[in-house]
mmCIF file of N, CA and C in Angstrom:
data_model
loop_
_atom_site.group_PDB
_atom_site.id
_atom_site.type_symbol
_atom_site.label_atom_id
_atom_site.label_comp_id
_atom_site.label_asym_id
_atom_site.label_seq_id
_atom_site.Cartn_x
_atom_site.Cartn_y
_atom_site.Cartn_z
ATOM 1 N N MET A 1 0.846 -1.182 0.000
ATOM 2 C CA MET A 1 0.000 0.000 0.000
ATOM 3 C C MET A 1 0.889 1.242 0.000
ATOM 4 N N THR A 2 0.400 2.254 -0.650
ATOM 5 C CA THR A 2 1.138 3.512 -0.664
ATOM 6 C C THR A 2 0.874 4.261 0.644
ATOM 7 N N ASN A 3 1.683 5.245 0.904
ATOM 8 C CA ASN A 3 1.500 6.059 2.102
ATOM 9 C C ASN A 3 0.137 6.745 2.093
ATOM 10 N N ALA A 4 -0.272 7.238 0.935
ATOM 11 C CA ALA A 4 -1.573 7.911 0.828
ATOM 12 C C ALA A 4 -2.712 6.947 1.146
ATOM 13 N N GLU A 5 -2.593 5.711 0.695
ATOM 14 C CA GLU A 5 -3.621 4.706 0.985
ATOM 15 C C GLU A 5 -3.658 4.370 2.469
ATOM 16 N N LEU A 6 -2.492 4.295 3.077
ATOM 17 C CA LEU A 6 -2.433 4.028 4.518
ATOM 18 C C LEU A 6 -3.060 5.169 5.320
ATOM 19 N N VAL A 7 -2.814 6.394 4.898
ATOM 20 C CA VAL A 7 -3.403 7.554 5.563
ATOM 21 C C VAL A 7 -4.924 7.505 5.439
ATOM 22 N N GLN A 8 -5.428 7.214 4.245
ATOM 23 C CA GLN A 8 -6.875 7.115 4.041
ATOM 24 C C GLN A 8 -7.478 5.996 4.884
ATOM 25 N N LEU A 9 -6.796 4.875 4.973
ATOM 26 C CA LEU A 9 -7.274 3.766 5.796
ATOM 27 C C LEU A 9 -7.339 4.166 7.262
ATOM 28 N N ARG A 10 -6.325 4.856 7.720
ATOM 29 C CA ARG A 10 -6.313 5.306 9.116
ATOM 30 C C ARG A 10 -7.455 6.285 9.391
ATOM 31 N N ILE A 11 -7.696 7.194 8.460
ATOM 32 C CA ILE A 11 -8.805 8.146 8.602
ATOM 33 C C ILE A 11 -10.130 7.393 8.711
ATOM 34 N N ARG A 12 -10.305 6.396 7.876
ATOM 35 C CA ARG A 12 -11.549 5.612 7.901
ATOM 36 C C ARG A 12 -11.712 4.856 9.206
ATOM 37 N N VAL A 13 -10.632 4.294 9.711
ATOM 38 C CA VAL A 13 -10.699 3.559 10.982
ATOM 39 C C VAL A 13 -11.069 4.509 12.113
ATOM 40 N N ILE A 14 -10.480 5.677 12.151
ATOM 41 C CA ILE A 14 -10.801 6.668 13.180
ATOM 42 C C ILE A 14 -12.272 7.047 13.094
ATOM 43 N N ALA A 15 -12.764 7.263 11.880
ATOM 44 C CA ALA A 15 -14.175 7.619 11.696
ATOM 45 C C ALA A 15 -15.076 6.486 12.176
ATOM 46 N N LEU A 16 -14.755 5.260 11.817
ATOM 47 C CA LEU A 16 -15.571 4.115 12.236
ATOM 48 C C LEU A 16 -15.550 3.933 13.750
ATOM 49 N N GLU A 17 -14.392 4.111 14.358
ATOM 50 C CA GLU A 17 -14.314 4.003 15.818
ATOM 51 C C GLU A 17 -15.226 5.030 16.477
ATOM 52 N N ASN A 18 -15.195 6.255 15.991
ATOM 53 C CA ASN A 18 -16.019 7.295 16.591
ATOM 54 C C ASN A 18 -17.504 7.061 16.349
ATOM 55 N N LEU A 19 -17.846 6.519 15.182
ATOM 56 C CA LEU A 19 -19.239 6.154 14.932
ATOM 57 C C LEU A 19 -19.685 5.041 15.881
ATOM 58 N N MET A 20 -18.820 4.059 16.106
ATOM 59 C CA MET A 20 -19.160 2.974 17.037
ATOM 60 C C MET A 20 -19.350 3.512 18.452
ATOM 61 N N ILE A 21 -18.522 4.440 18.863
ATOM 62 C CA ILE A 21 -18.671 5.045 20.191
ATOM 63 C C ILE A 21 -20.020 5.747 20.284
ATOM 64 N N ALA A 22 -20.388 6.482 19.235
ATOM 65 C CA ALA A 22 -21.676 7.184 19.230
ATOM 66 C C ALA A 22 -22.838 6.195 19.295
ATOM 67 N N VAL A 23 -22.772 5.124 18.526
ATOM 68 C CA VAL A 23 -23.842 4.119 18.519
ATOM 69 C C VAL A 23 -23.925 3.431 19.875
ATOM 70 N N LEU A 24 -22.781 3.033 20.416
ATOM 71 C CA LEU A 24 -22.786 2.368 21.725
ATOM 72 C C LEU A 24 -23.255 3.307 22.833
ATOM 73 N N ALA A 25 -22.931 4.579 22.715
ATOM 74 C CA ALA A 25 -23.358 5.541 23.741
ATOM 75 C C ALA A 25 -24.876 5.632 23.816
ATOM 76 N N GLU A 26 -25.553 5.393 22.704
ATOM 77 C CA GLU A 26 -27.010 5.427 22.666
ATOM 78 C C GLU A 26 -27.624 4.040 22.829
ATOM 79 N N GLY A 27 -26.788 3.025 22.933
ATOM 80 C CA GLY A 27 -27.276 1.655 23.030
ATOM 81 C C GLY A 27 -27.747 1.299 24.433
ATOM 82 N N SER A 28 -28.356 0.145 24.516
ATOM 83 C CA SER A 28 -28.855 -0.346 25.800
ATOM 84 C C SER A 28 -27.702 -0.924 26.624
ATOM 85 N N ASP A 29 -27.977 -1.127 27.897
ATOM 86 C CA ASP A 29 -26.988 -1.764 28.760
ATOM 87 C C ASP A 29 -26.629 -3.147 28.228
ATOM 88 N N ARG A 30 -27.618 -3.867 27.706
ATOM 89 C CA ARG A 30 -27.374 -5.208 27.164
ATOM 90 C C ARG A 30 -26.442 -5.138 25.954
ATOM 91 N N GLN A 31 -26.600 -4.137 25.110
ATOM 92 C CA GLN A 31 -25.722 -4.000 23.954
ATOM 93 C C GLN A 31 -24.280 -3.742 24.380
ATOM 94 N N LEU A 32 -24.101 -2.951 25.412
ATOM 95 C CA LEU A 32 -22.750 -2.719 25.930
ATOM 96 C C LEU A 32 -22.181 -4.010 26.510
ATOM 97 N N GLU A 33 -23.024 -4.754 27.187
ATOM 98 C CA GLU A 33 -22.600 -6.026 27.764
ATOM 99 C C GLU A 33 -22.172 -7.005 26.658
ATOM 100 N N VAL A 34 -22.940 -7.060 25.579
ATOM 101 C CA VAL A 34 -22.606 -7.947 24.459
ATOM 102 C C VAL A 34 -21.270 -7.534 23.829
ATOM 103 N N ALA A 35 -21.032 -6.252 23.706
ATOM 104 C CA ALA A 35 -19.764 -5.777 23.150
ATOM 105 C C ALA A 35 -18.607 -6.213 24.038
ATOM 106 N N ARG A 36 -18.779 -6.119 25.345
ATOM 107 C CA ARG A 36 -17.728 -6.575 26.270
ATOM 108 C C ARG A 36 -17.551 -8.091 26.186
ATOM 109 N N GLU A 37 -18.655 -8.811 26.040
ATOM 110 C CA GLU A 37 -18.573 -10.268 25.905
ATOM 111 C C GLU A 37 -17.806 -10.657 24.647
ATOM 112 N N MET A 38 -18.015 -9.909 23.575
ATOM 113 C CA MET A 38 -17.301 -10.197 22.333
ATOM 114 C C MET A 38 -15.802 -9.972 22.517
ATOM 115 N N ALA A 39 -15.440 -8.932 23.241
ATOM 116 C CA ALA A 39 -14.016 -8.694 23.516
ATOM 117 C C ALA A 39 -13.445 -9.859 24.320
ATOM 118 N N ASP A 40 -14.198 -10.334 25.301
ATOM 119 C CA ASP A 40 -13.748 -11.494 26.074
ATOM 120 C C ASP A 40 -13.650 -12.738 25.195
ATOM 121 N N TYR A 41 -14.589 -12.871 24.267
ATOM 122 C CA TYR A 41 -14.640 -14.046 23.401
ATOM 123 C C TYR A 41 -13.407 -14.146 22.510
ATOM 124 N N ILE A 42 -12.925 -13.016 21.980
ATOM 125 C CA ILE A 42 -11.768 -13.077 21.083
ATOM 126 C C ILE A 42 -10.451 -13.123 21.836
ATOM 127 N N SER A 43 -10.487 -12.870 23.149
ATOM 128 C CA SER A 43 -9.264 -12.974 23.948
ATOM 129 C C SER A 43 -8.820 -14.433 23.995
ATOM 130 N N PRO A 44 -7.520 -14.662 23.974
ATOM 131 C CA PRO A 44 -7.034 -16.046 24.010
ATOM 132 C C PRO A 44 -7.495 -16.771 25.280
ATOM 133 N N ARG A 45 -7.899 -18.000 25.108
ATOM 134 C CA ARG A 45 -8.331 -18.807 26.234
ATOM 135 C C ARG A 45 -7.138 -19.488 26.895
ATOM 136 N N PRO A 46 -7.281 -19.860 28.147
ATOM 137 C CA PRO A 46 -6.178 -20.559 28.826
ATOM 138 C C PRO A 46 -5.738 -21.788 28.029
ATOM 139 N N GLY A 47 -4.444 -21.959 27.910
ATOM 140 C CA GLY A 47 -3.901 -23.100 27.192
ATOM 141 C C GLY A 47 -3.661 -22.843 25.712
ATOM 142 N N PHE A 48 -4.122 -21.698 25.198
ATOM 143 C CA PHE A 48 -3.917 -21.365 23.796
ATOM 144 C C PHE A 48 -2.858 -20.279 23.675
ATOM 145 N N THR A 49 -2.287 -20.167 22.492
ATOM 146 C CA THR A 49 -1.233 -19.182 22.247
ATOM 147 C C THR A 49 -1.780 -17.763 22.377
ATOM 148 N N GLN A 50 -1.057 -16.955 23.105
ATOM 149 C CA GLN A 50 -1.419 -15.548 23.274
ATOM 150 C C GLN A 50 -0.903 -14.772 22.065
ATOM 151 N N HIS A 51 -1.797 -14.359 21.175
ATOM 152 C CA HIS A 51 -1.384 -13.599 19.999
ATOM 153 C C HIS A 51 -1.533 -12.108 20.300
ATOM 154 N N PRO A 52 -0.455 -11.355 20.179
ATOM 155 C CA PRO A 52 -0.487 -9.931 20.550
ATOM 156 C C PRO A 52 -1.577 -9.122 19.838
ATOM 157 N N LEU A 53 -1.830 -9.385 18.563
ATOM 158 C CA LEU A 53 -2.842 -8.607 17.845
ATOM 159 C C LEU A 53 -4.240 -8.888 18.373
ATOM 160 N N THR A 54 -4.516 -10.136 18.719
ATOM 161 C CA THR A 54 -5.822 -10.478 19.276
ATOM 162 C C THR A 54 -6.006 -9.829 20.640
ATOM 163 N N ILE A 55 -4.975 -9.862 21.441
ATOM 164 C CA ILE A 55 -5.029 -9.236 22.766
ATOM 165 C C ILE A 55 -5.259 -7.738 22.617
ATOM 166 N N GLN A 56 -4.544 -7.106 21.707
ATOM 167 C CA GLN A 56 -4.707 -5.666 21.484
ATOM 168 C C GLN A 56 -6.099 -5.343 20.963
ATOM 169 N N ALA A 57 -6.620 -6.177 20.079
ATOM 170 C CA ALA A 57 -7.966 -5.941 19.534
ATOM 171 C C ALA A 57 -9.008 -6.025 20.642
ATOM 172 N N ALA A 58 -8.907 -7.028 21.503
ATOM 173 C CA ALA A 58 -9.859 -7.177 22.603
ATOM 174 C C ALA A 58 -9.762 -5.984 23.552
ATOM 175 N N ASP A 59 -8.553 -5.562 23.870
ATOM 176 C CA ASP A 59 -8.373 -4.392 24.731
ATOM 177 C C ASP A 59 -8.961 -3.143 24.090
ATOM 178 N N HIS A 60 -8.790 -3.018 22.784
ATOM 179 C CA HIS A 60 -9.300 -1.837 22.075
ATOM 180 C C HIS A 60 -10.832 -1.842 22.069
ATOM 181 N N MET A 61 -11.422 -3.010 21.892
ATOM 182 C CA MET A 61 -12.886 -3.104 21.932
ATOM 183 C C MET A 61 -13.413 -2.663 23.290
ATOM 184 N N THR A 62 -12.776 -3.143 24.349
ATOM 185 C CA THR A 62 -13.191 -2.767 25.704
ATOM 186 C C THR A 62 -13.027 -1.265 25.906
ATOM 187 N N ASP A 63 -11.942 -0.712 25.380
ATOM 188 C CA ASP A 63 -11.714 0.725 25.490
ATOM 189 C C ASP A 63 -12.815 1.520 24.770
ATOM 190 N N LEU A 64 -13.248 1.056 23.599
ATOM 191 C CA LEU A 64 -14.317 1.736 22.877
ATOM 192 C C LEU A 64 -15.608 1.732 23.686
ATOM 193 N N VAL A 65 -15.912 0.598 24.325
ATOM 194 C CA VAL A 65 -17.118 0.521 25.158
ATOM 195 C C VAL A 65 -16.988 1.488 26.333
ATOM 196 N N ASP A 66 -15.821 1.517 26.966
ATOM 197 C CA ASP A 66 -15.607 2.427 28.096
ATOM 198 C C ASP A 66 -15.768 3.887 27.669
ATOM 199 N N ARG A 67 -15.275 4.219 26.494
ATOM 200 C CA ARG A 67 -15.419 5.590 25.991
ATOM 201 C C ARG A 67 -16.880 5.912 25.721
ATOM 202 N N ALA A 68 -17.624 4.933 25.212
ATOM 203 C CA ALA A 68 -19.050 5.133 24.960
ATOM 204 C C ALA A 68 -19.788 5.374 26.265
ATOM 205 N N VAL A 69 -19.433 4.632 27.307
ATOM 206 C CA VAL A 69 -20.073 4.803 28.622
ATOM 207 C C VAL A 69 -19.830 6.216 29.126
ATOM 208 N N HIS A 70 -18.648 6.735 28.886
ATOM 209 C CA HIS A 70 -18.336 8.110 29.295
ATOM 210 C C HIS A 70 -19.314 9.095 28.657
ATOM 211 N N PHE A 71 -19.617 8.910 27.387
ATOM 212 C CA PHE A 71 -20.524 9.823 26.698
ATOM 213 C C PHE A 71 -21.969 9.633 27.143
ATOM 214 N N ARG A 72 -22.300 8.469 27.688
ATOM 215 C CA ARG A 72 -23.651 8.251 28.209
ATOM 216 C C ARG A 72 -23.860 9.041 29.497
ATOM 217 N N THR A 73 -22.789 9.256 30.247
ATOM 218 C CA THR A 73 -22.919 9.903 31.553
ATOM 219 C C THR A 73 -22.687 11.407 31.490
ATOM 220 N N VAL A 74 -22.259 11.910 30.339
ATOM 221 C CA VAL A 74 -22.041 13.347 30.200
ATOM 222 C C VAL A 74 -23.397 14.011 30.005
ATOM 223 N N PRO A 75 -23.777 14.945 30.881
ATOM 224 C CA PRO A 75 -25.078 15.594 30.742
ATOM 225 C C PRO A 75 -25.145 16.452 29.483
ATOM 226 N N ALA A 76 -26.305 16.483 28.872
ATOM 227 C CA ALA A 76 -26.505 17.309 27.680
ATOM 228 C C ALA A 76 -26.456 18.788 28.065
ATOM 229 N N GLN A 77 -25.926 19.596 27.168
ATOM 230 C CA GLN A 77 -25.808 21.021 27.446
ATOM 231 C C GLN A 77 -26.726 21.810 26.577
#
C-alpha cells in the first residue's frame, strides 16, 4: 500500500471508531454487555497461544465501550 492509501485507511478507521462510540453511547446496557462479551470471546483462552494482535484488539474493543459509557454519563448542554 502507498502512504496515501495508509493515511486514508487510518482516517476511515478513526471515523468508524467514533461512529461505534456514538452508537454504543445510545445503546442499551445489554448491547454494551454484548460488546464486552465479544471482547472477552476473542481474547485467548487458557492453554492457547497468546497472539499480541488479538489481545490488542480485545483491549481496544473494551476501550471503545468504556469511551461510549463516558458519553452516556455526560449531561446534555
